Amino acid sequence: MADPITDKGGADRLTLIDTFVRIVNAGSLSAAAEQLGATQPTVSRRLQALERAVGVRLIQRSTHGMQLTEDGRRCYDRAEELIASWQAFDSEVRGAGQQPVGTLRIVVPHAFGQQRFVGPLATYLERYPGMRVEWLLNDRMPDFVADGVDCAIRVGEVADESVVAIKLGDVPRIIVAAPSLLPNGVVPQHPGELAGLPWLALRTFYRDGIALSNTATGESVRVPIQPRMATDSLYALRTAAILGLGVGVASTWIFEEDLREGRLRQLAPQWQASALPLYLVYPASRLQPRRLRAFIDTMRAELGQWLNIGPQALG
């Protein structure tokens, strides 16, 4: 099938440049084709058309893979800047009332991405019907360039200086256990009563001890623990707690239904672990296209309601 871009005699240079950037970011012609919704031969023809237009070889291809030539490396940074600038220009020219269209690739933590964040995502897609989203579950920070990711939502502090981190709020954490684990059914009121109970550890945030603070007085204590089970899965910790394997500490939202139904009890109700910061991050080198700005605004508003954050805290 003919490609209207290359068939126009190279008139659409911006599309050719965008294809070149996609190939480099994706790492292969086939991966770039998948992102663009095109065929691999089409992507290859566009790359060849750009190389003819600029008069230099940009990518060296062989049976062992592909790599940028010296000219390609020099052109890549300028090409990325050009595409980002064009996207920002296009968004501004179309005006604030123009509906964003296109695709966003978003990385979210497993537990939050399967449950808590799907509601705000639905709001975004209902509000902007021209948008499509690739919702990728991963608890680690993505490689934005190699993975072709637009943004990620992270639970916990973000130390990477190469990204922009927008704080969405703080997720409270509480202490829970199954009723069968409590001696005589009595709920412990102070952290000092917890050390003798069997524990579950969420390796991502605590392993051999956890700091707790009194929500009324601000008093802080550290509870040493010897966990019977350690996991990196929030859902596995929840299930183990329901089965009575030990005391667990995790985000309040995941226990809400279990607390209402009586499967779990909150221990030391006036004490909590430190809340976990929630961030939306994206590469610092990229401008925000309208579709990404709209997603950020939607998440801030939706999660602000959930976390009871006022507008001044979101500013």
Short mmCIF file of C-alpha atoms in Angstrom, two decimals:
data_model
loop_
_atom_site.label_atom_id
_atom_site.label_comp_id
_atom_site.label_asym_id
_atom_site.label_seq_id
_atom_site.Cartn_x
_atom_site.Cartn_y
_atom_site.Cartn_z
CA MET A 1 0.00 0.00 0.00
CA ALA A 2 1.30 3.44 -0.90
CA ASP A 3 2.32 5.78 1.89
CA PRO A 4 0.84 9.28 1.36
CA ILE A 5 3.71 10.82 3.29
CA THR A 6 6.56 9.54 1.12
CA ASP A 7 4.44 9.74 -2.03
CA LYS A 8 4.17 13.52 -1.61
CA GLY A 9 7.80 13.87 -2.62
CA GLY A 10 9.00 14.49 0.91
CA ALA A 11 6.73 17.47 1.47
CA ASP A 12 5.69 16.30 4.92
CA ARG A 13 9.14 16.57 6.50
CA LEU A 14 7.77 16.85 10.03
CA THR A 15 6.16 13.41 9.81
CA LEU A 16 9.44 11.96 8.53
CA ILE A 17 11.33 13.55 11.41
CA ASP A 18 8.76 12.26 13.89
CA THR A 19 9.16 8.75 12.46
CA PHE A 20 12.95 9.00 12.86
CA VAL A 21 12.57 10.02 16.52
CA ARG A 22 10.11 7.19 17.12
CA ILE A 23 12.52 4.63 15.63
CA VAL A 24 15.35 5.78 17.87
CA ASN A 25 13.17 5.90 21.00
CA ALA A 26 11.55 2.53 20.32
CA GLY A 27 14.82 0.83 19.42
CA SER A 28 13.61 -0.87 16.24
CA LEU A 29 11.59 -0.31 13.08
CA SER A 30 8.95 -2.84 14.13
CA ALA A 31 8.44 -1.26 17.57
CA ALA A 32 8.17 2.21 16.01
CA ALA A 33 5.66 0.87 13.48
CA GLU A 34 3.51 -0.52 16.30
CA GLN A 35 3.51 2.84 18.10
CA LEU A 36 2.63 4.70 14.90
CA GLY A 37 -0.03 2.22 13.81
CA ALA A 38 1.86 1.67 10.55
CA THR A 39 3.66 -1.23 8.88
CA GLN A 40 7.39 -1.85 9.18
CA PRO A 41 7.98 -1.29 5.43
CA THR A 42 6.18 2.06 5.70
CA VAL A 43 8.41 3.14 8.59
CA SER A 44 11.48 1.99 6.68
CA ARG A 45 10.44 4.01 3.60
CA ARG A 46 9.91 7.11 5.72
CA LEU A 47 13.38 6.78 7.23
CA GLN A 48 14.90 6.39 3.76
CA ALA A 49 12.94 9.42 2.53
CA LEU A 50 14.28 11.54 5.40
CA GLU A 51 17.85 10.37 4.75
CA ARG A 52 17.47 11.32 1.09
CA ALA A 53 16.05 14.70 2.06
CA VAL A 54 18.89 15.60 4.45
CA GLY A 55 21.57 13.91 2.36
CA VAL A 56 23.15 11.80 5.13
CA ARG A 57 22.74 8.32 6.58
CA LEU A 58 21.07 8.61 10.00
CA ILE A 59 20.82 4.99 11.10
CA GLN A 60 23.17 2.14 10.27
CA ARG A 61 21.21 -1.08 9.83
CA SER A 62 22.67 -4.60 9.86
CA THR A 63 21.68 -8.16 10.72
CA HIS A 64 22.84 -7.44 14.29
CA GLY A 65 20.47 -4.52 14.79
CA MET A 66 20.68 -0.79 14.22
CA GLN A 67 22.58 2.15 15.64
CA LEU A 68 22.76 5.86 15.05
CA THR A 69 25.49 7.15 12.78
CA GLU A 70 27.53 10.16 13.85
CA ASP A 71 25.23 12.36 11.74
CA GLY A 72 22.22 10.57 13.24
CA ARG A 73 23.34 11.29 16.80
CA ARG A 74 23.83 14.95 15.95
CA CYS A 75 20.41 15.17 14.31
CA TYR A 76 18.47 13.21 16.93
CA ASP A 77 18.55 15.82 19.74
CA ARG A 78 17.53 18.60 17.36
CA ALA A 79 14.79 16.41 15.92
CA GLU A 80 13.35 15.68 19.38
CA GLU A 81 13.35 19.38 20.25
CA LEU A 82 11.64 20.18 16.95
CA ILE A 83 8.87 17.61 17.48
CA ALA A 84 8.27 18.74 21.08
CA SER A 85 8.15 22.39 19.99
CA TRP A 86 5.74 21.60 17.16
CA GLN A 87 3.42 19.66 19.49
CA ALA A 88 3.33 22.58 21.92
CA PHE A 89 2.80 25.08 19.06
CA ASP A 90 0.04 22.95 17.54
CA SER A 91 -1.74 22.68 20.91
CA GLU A 92 -1.64 26.45 21.45
CA VAL A 93 -2.78 27.30 17.91
CA ARG A 94 -5.72 24.92 18.10
CA GLY A 95 -6.80 26.71 21.25
CA ALA A 96 -7.82 25.69 24.75
CA GLY A 97 -11.25 24.59 23.57
CA GLN A 98 -9.85 22.04 21.11
CA GLN A 99 -10.28 18.44 22.24
CA PRO A 100 -6.96 16.55 22.51
CA VAL A 101 -6.57 13.50 20.29
CA GLY A 102 -3.96 10.77 20.06
CA THR A 103 -2.46 8.14 22.35
CA LEU A 104 -0.90 8.31 25.80
CA ARG A 105 1.36 5.55 27.13
CA ILE A 106 1.15 5.60 30.94
CA VAL A 107 2.95 3.42 33.50
CA VAL A 108 1.14 2.89 36.82
CA PRO A 109 1.79 0.72 39.91
CA HIS A 110 0.16 -2.72 39.78
CA ALA A 111 -2.30 -2.44 42.66
CA PHE A 112 -3.27 1.21 42.10
CA GLY A 113 -3.39 0.72 38.33
CA GLN A 114 -5.76 -2.25 38.57
CA GLN A 115 -8.20 -0.60 40.93
CA ARG A 116 -7.89 2.89 42.39
CA PHE A 117 -6.68 4.77 39.29
CA VAL A 118 -9.09 3.18 36.79
CA GLY A 119 -11.92 5.50 37.86
CA PRO A 120 -9.95 8.70 37.13
CA LEU A 121 -8.77 7.13 33.87
CA ALA A 122 -12.39 6.47 32.88
CA THR A 123 -13.21 10.12 33.58
CA TYR A 124 -10.36 11.21 31.30
CA LEU A 125 -11.46 8.96 28.43
CA GLU A 126 -15.12 9.99 28.79
CA ARG A 127 -14.15 13.65 28.79
CA TYR A 128 -11.82 13.31 25.78
CA PRO A 129 -13.32 10.72 23.39
CA GLY A 130 -10.59 11.31 20.81
CA MET A 131 -7.95 9.93 23.19
CA ARG A 132 -6.60 6.39 23.50
CA VAL A 133 -4.53 5.15 26.43
CA GLU A 134 -2.01 2.35 26.82
CA TRP A 135 -2.26 1.53 30.55
CA LEU A 136 0.94 -0.30 31.52
CA LEU A 137 1.27 -1.89 34.98
CA ASN A 138 4.77 -1.72 36.44
CA ASP A 139 6.01 -0.79 39.92
CA ARG A 140 9.36 0.51 38.66
CA MET A 141 10.26 3.83 37.08
CA PRO A 142 10.16 3.36 33.29
CA ASP A 143 12.81 4.31 30.78
CA PHE A 144 10.71 7.02 29.16
CA VAL A 145 12.70 7.14 25.92
CA ALA A 146 13.29 3.41 25.34
CA ASP A 147 9.75 2.46 26.38
CA GLY A 148 8.05 5.31 24.54
CA VAL A 149 6.23 6.30 27.74
CA ASP A 150 4.57 9.72 28.12
CA CYS A 151 4.18 9.74 31.90
CA ALA A 152 4.12 7.52 34.98
CA ILE A 153 2.38 7.57 38.34
CA ARG A 154 4.67 6.73 41.25
CA VAL A 155 3.97 5.91 44.90
CA GLY A 156 6.84 7.04 47.12
CA GLU A 157 9.51 9.72 46.80
CA VAL A 158 10.99 10.47 43.37
CA ALA A 159 14.75 11.09 43.43
CA ASP A 160 15.38 11.08 39.66
CA GLU A 161 16.41 14.62 38.66
CA SER A 162 15.82 13.90 34.96
CA VAL A 163 12.03 13.93 35.40
CA VAL A 164 9.40 16.47 36.36
CA ALA A 165 7.47 15.20 39.41
CA ILE A 166 4.02 16.68 40.10
CA LYS A 167 2.73 15.76 43.53
CA LEU A 168 -0.85 14.52 43.43
CA GLY A 169 -1.24 14.04 47.18
CA ASP A 170 -0.40 11.73 50.07
CA VAL A 171 -1.83 8.24 50.56
CA PRO A 172 -2.52 7.40 54.25
CA ARG A 173 -1.49 3.99 55.64
CA ILE A 174 -3.06 2.10 58.54
CA ILE A 175 -2.38 -1.04 60.62
CA VAL A 176 -4.73 -4.01 60.20
CA ALA A 177 -5.15 -7.65 61.23
CA ALA A 178 -7.78 -10.38 61.07
CA PRO A 179 -10.00 -10.68 64.20
CA SER A 180 -8.71 -14.24 64.72
CA LEU A 181 -5.23 -12.85 65.34
CA LEU A 182 -6.29 -10.69 68.29
CA PRO A 183 -5.98 -12.20 71.79
CA ASN A 184 -9.53 -12.42 73.25
CA GLY A 185 -10.70 -10.19 70.39
CA VAL A 186 -9.21 -7.10 72.05
CA VAL A 187 -7.92 -4.46 69.61
CA PRO A 188 -4.47 -3.12 70.61
CA GLN A 189 -4.56 0.64 71.15
CA HIS A 190 -0.82 1.42 71.38
CA PRO A 191 2.11 0.39 69.14
CA GLY A 192 3.82 -1.14 72.19
CA GLU A 193 1.19 -3.89 72.06
CA LEU A 194 1.97 -4.80 68.45
CA ALA A 195 5.55 -6.06 68.66
CA GLY A 196 4.50 -9.43 70.09
CA LEU A 197 2.09 -10.22 67.22
CA PRO A 198 3.08 -12.00 63.99
CA TRP A 199 3.76 -9.55 61.18
CA LEU A 200 3.63 -9.23 57.42
CA ALA A 201 6.19 -7.05 55.63
CA LEU A 202 5.63 -5.06 52.46
CA ARG A 203 9.22 -5.08 51.20
CA THR A 204 8.73 -2.01 49.05
CA PHE A 205 8.21 0.19 52.13
CA TYR A 206 9.11 -1.69 55.33
CA ARG A 207 10.92 -4.90 56.25
CA ASP A 208 12.21 -5.30 59.83
CA GLY A 209 10.53 -2.36 61.49
CA ILE A 210 8.08 0.46 60.90
CA ALA A 211 7.69 3.99 62.25
CA LEU A 212 4.24 4.97 63.50
CA SER A 213 2.91 8.39 64.49
CA ASN A 214 -0.03 9.41 66.68
CA THR A 215 -2.49 11.37 64.55
CA ALA A 216 -3.58 13.47 67.54
CA THR A 217 -0.34 14.19 69.42
CA GLY A 218 2.33 13.71 66.76
CA GLU A 219 4.24 11.30 68.99
CA SER A 220 6.37 8.84 66.98
CA VAL A 221 7.60 5.34 67.81
CA ARG A 222 9.37 2.63 65.87
CA VAL A 223 8.02 -0.91 66.10
CA PRO A 224 10.60 -3.66 65.42
CA ILE A 225 9.14 -6.67 63.62
CA GLN A 226 10.18 -10.17 62.54
CA PRO A 227 7.80 -10.84 59.64
CA ARG A 228 6.44 -14.32 59.04
CA MET A 229 5.92 -13.35 55.42
CA ALA A 230 7.46 -10.62 53.26
CA THR A 231 6.07 -9.63 49.88
CA ASP A 232 6.29 -6.87 47.29
CA SER A 233 2.60 -7.24 46.39
CA LEU A 234 -0.06 -5.11 48.03
CA TYR A 235 -2.75 -7.63 47.08
CA ALA A 236 -0.75 -10.56 48.52
CA LEU A 237 -0.32 -8.67 51.80
CA ARG A 238 -4.06 -7.96 51.95
CA THR A 239 -4.95 -11.63 51.35
CA ALA A 240 -2.42 -12.83 53.92
CA ALA A 241 -3.82 -10.40 56.49
CA ILE A 242 -7.39 -11.63 55.88
CA LEU A 243 -6.19 -15.22 56.38
CA GLY A 244 -4.77 -14.29 59.76
CA LEU A 245 -1.09 -14.73 58.90
CA GLY A 246 -0.05 -11.48 60.50
CA VAL A 247 -0.39 -7.74 61.06
CA GLY A 248 0.03 -5.62 57.96
CA VAL A 249 0.45 -1.94 57.13
CA ALA A 250 -0.63 -0.58 53.75
CA SER A 251 -2.64 2.13 51.99
CA THR A 252 -6.00 2.70 53.65
CA TRP A 253 -7.99 2.36 50.42
CA ILE A 254 -7.13 -1.29 49.83
CA PHE A 255 -8.60 -2.32 53.21
CA GLU A 256 -11.79 -0.22 53.11
CA GLU A 257 -14.20 -2.99 52.09
CA ASP A 258 -12.56 -5.56 54.39
CA LEU A 259 -12.92 -3.21 57.35
CA ARG A 260 -16.59 -2.58 56.56
CA GLU A 261 -17.32 -6.30 56.21
CA GLY A 262 -15.42 -7.21 59.38
CA ARG A 263 -12.75 -9.33 57.71
CA LEU A 264 -10.09 -7.02 59.13
CA ARG A 265 -9.80 -4.75 62.15
CA GLN A 266 -7.79 -1.56 62.39
CA LEU A 267 -5.20 -1.79 65.16
CA ALA A 268 -4.01 1.18 67.21
CA PRO A 269 -6.57 3.39 65.43
CA GLN A 270 -4.93 6.65 66.49
CA TRP A 271 -1.59 5.57 65.01
CA GLN A 272 -0.57 5.48 61.33
CA ALA A 273 2.52 4.89 59.27
CA SER A 274 3.74 7.95 57.39
CA ALA A 275 1.60 8.71 54.36
CA LEU A 276 3.11 7.85 50.97
CA PRO A 277 3.51 10.70 48.47
CA LEU A 278 1.86 10.17 45.10
CA TYR A 279 3.52 11.72 42.03
CA LEU A 280 2.87 12.00 38.32
CA VAL A 281 6.21 12.15 36.49
CA TYR A 282 7.31 12.81 32.92
CA PRO A 283 10.67 13.55 31.24
CA ALA A 284 12.04 16.99 32.01
CA SER A 285 13.28 17.36 28.43
CA ARG A 286 9.79 17.17 26.95
CA LEU A 287 7.17 19.84 26.62
CA GLN A 288 3.62 18.95 27.62
CA PRO A 289 1.32 18.29 24.66
CA ARG A 290 -2.31 19.11 25.33
CA ARG A 291 -3.29 15.45 25.77
CA LEU A 292 -0.75 15.08 28.60
CA ARG A 293 -1.76 18.37 30.24
CA ALA A 294 -5.40 17.26 30.14
CA PHE A 295 -4.48 13.93 31.76
CA ILE A 296 -2.51 15.68 34.51
CA ASP A 297 -5.40 18.06 35.22
CA THR A 298 -7.89 15.17 35.36
CA MET A 299 -5.76 13.11 37.75
CA ARG A 300 -5.13 16.09 40.04
CA ALA A 301 -8.85 16.84 40.25
CA GLU A 302 -10.03 13.23 40.63
CA LEU A 303 -7.38 12.15 43.12
CA GLY A 304 -7.72 15.42 44.99
CA GLN A 305 -11.34 14.49 45.75
CA TRP A 306 -10.32 10.99 46.86
CA LEU A 307 -7.50 12.24 49.10
CA ASN A 308 -9.58 15.18 50.37
CA ILE A 309 -7.07 17.71 49.08
CA GLY A 310 -8.20 21.27 48.64
CA PRO A 311 -7.40 23.33 45.52
CA GLN A 312 -4.67 25.25 47.37
CA ALA A 313 -2.80 22.01 48.06
CA LEU A 314 -2.93 21.04 44.42
CA GLY A 315 -1.59 24.29 43.09
#
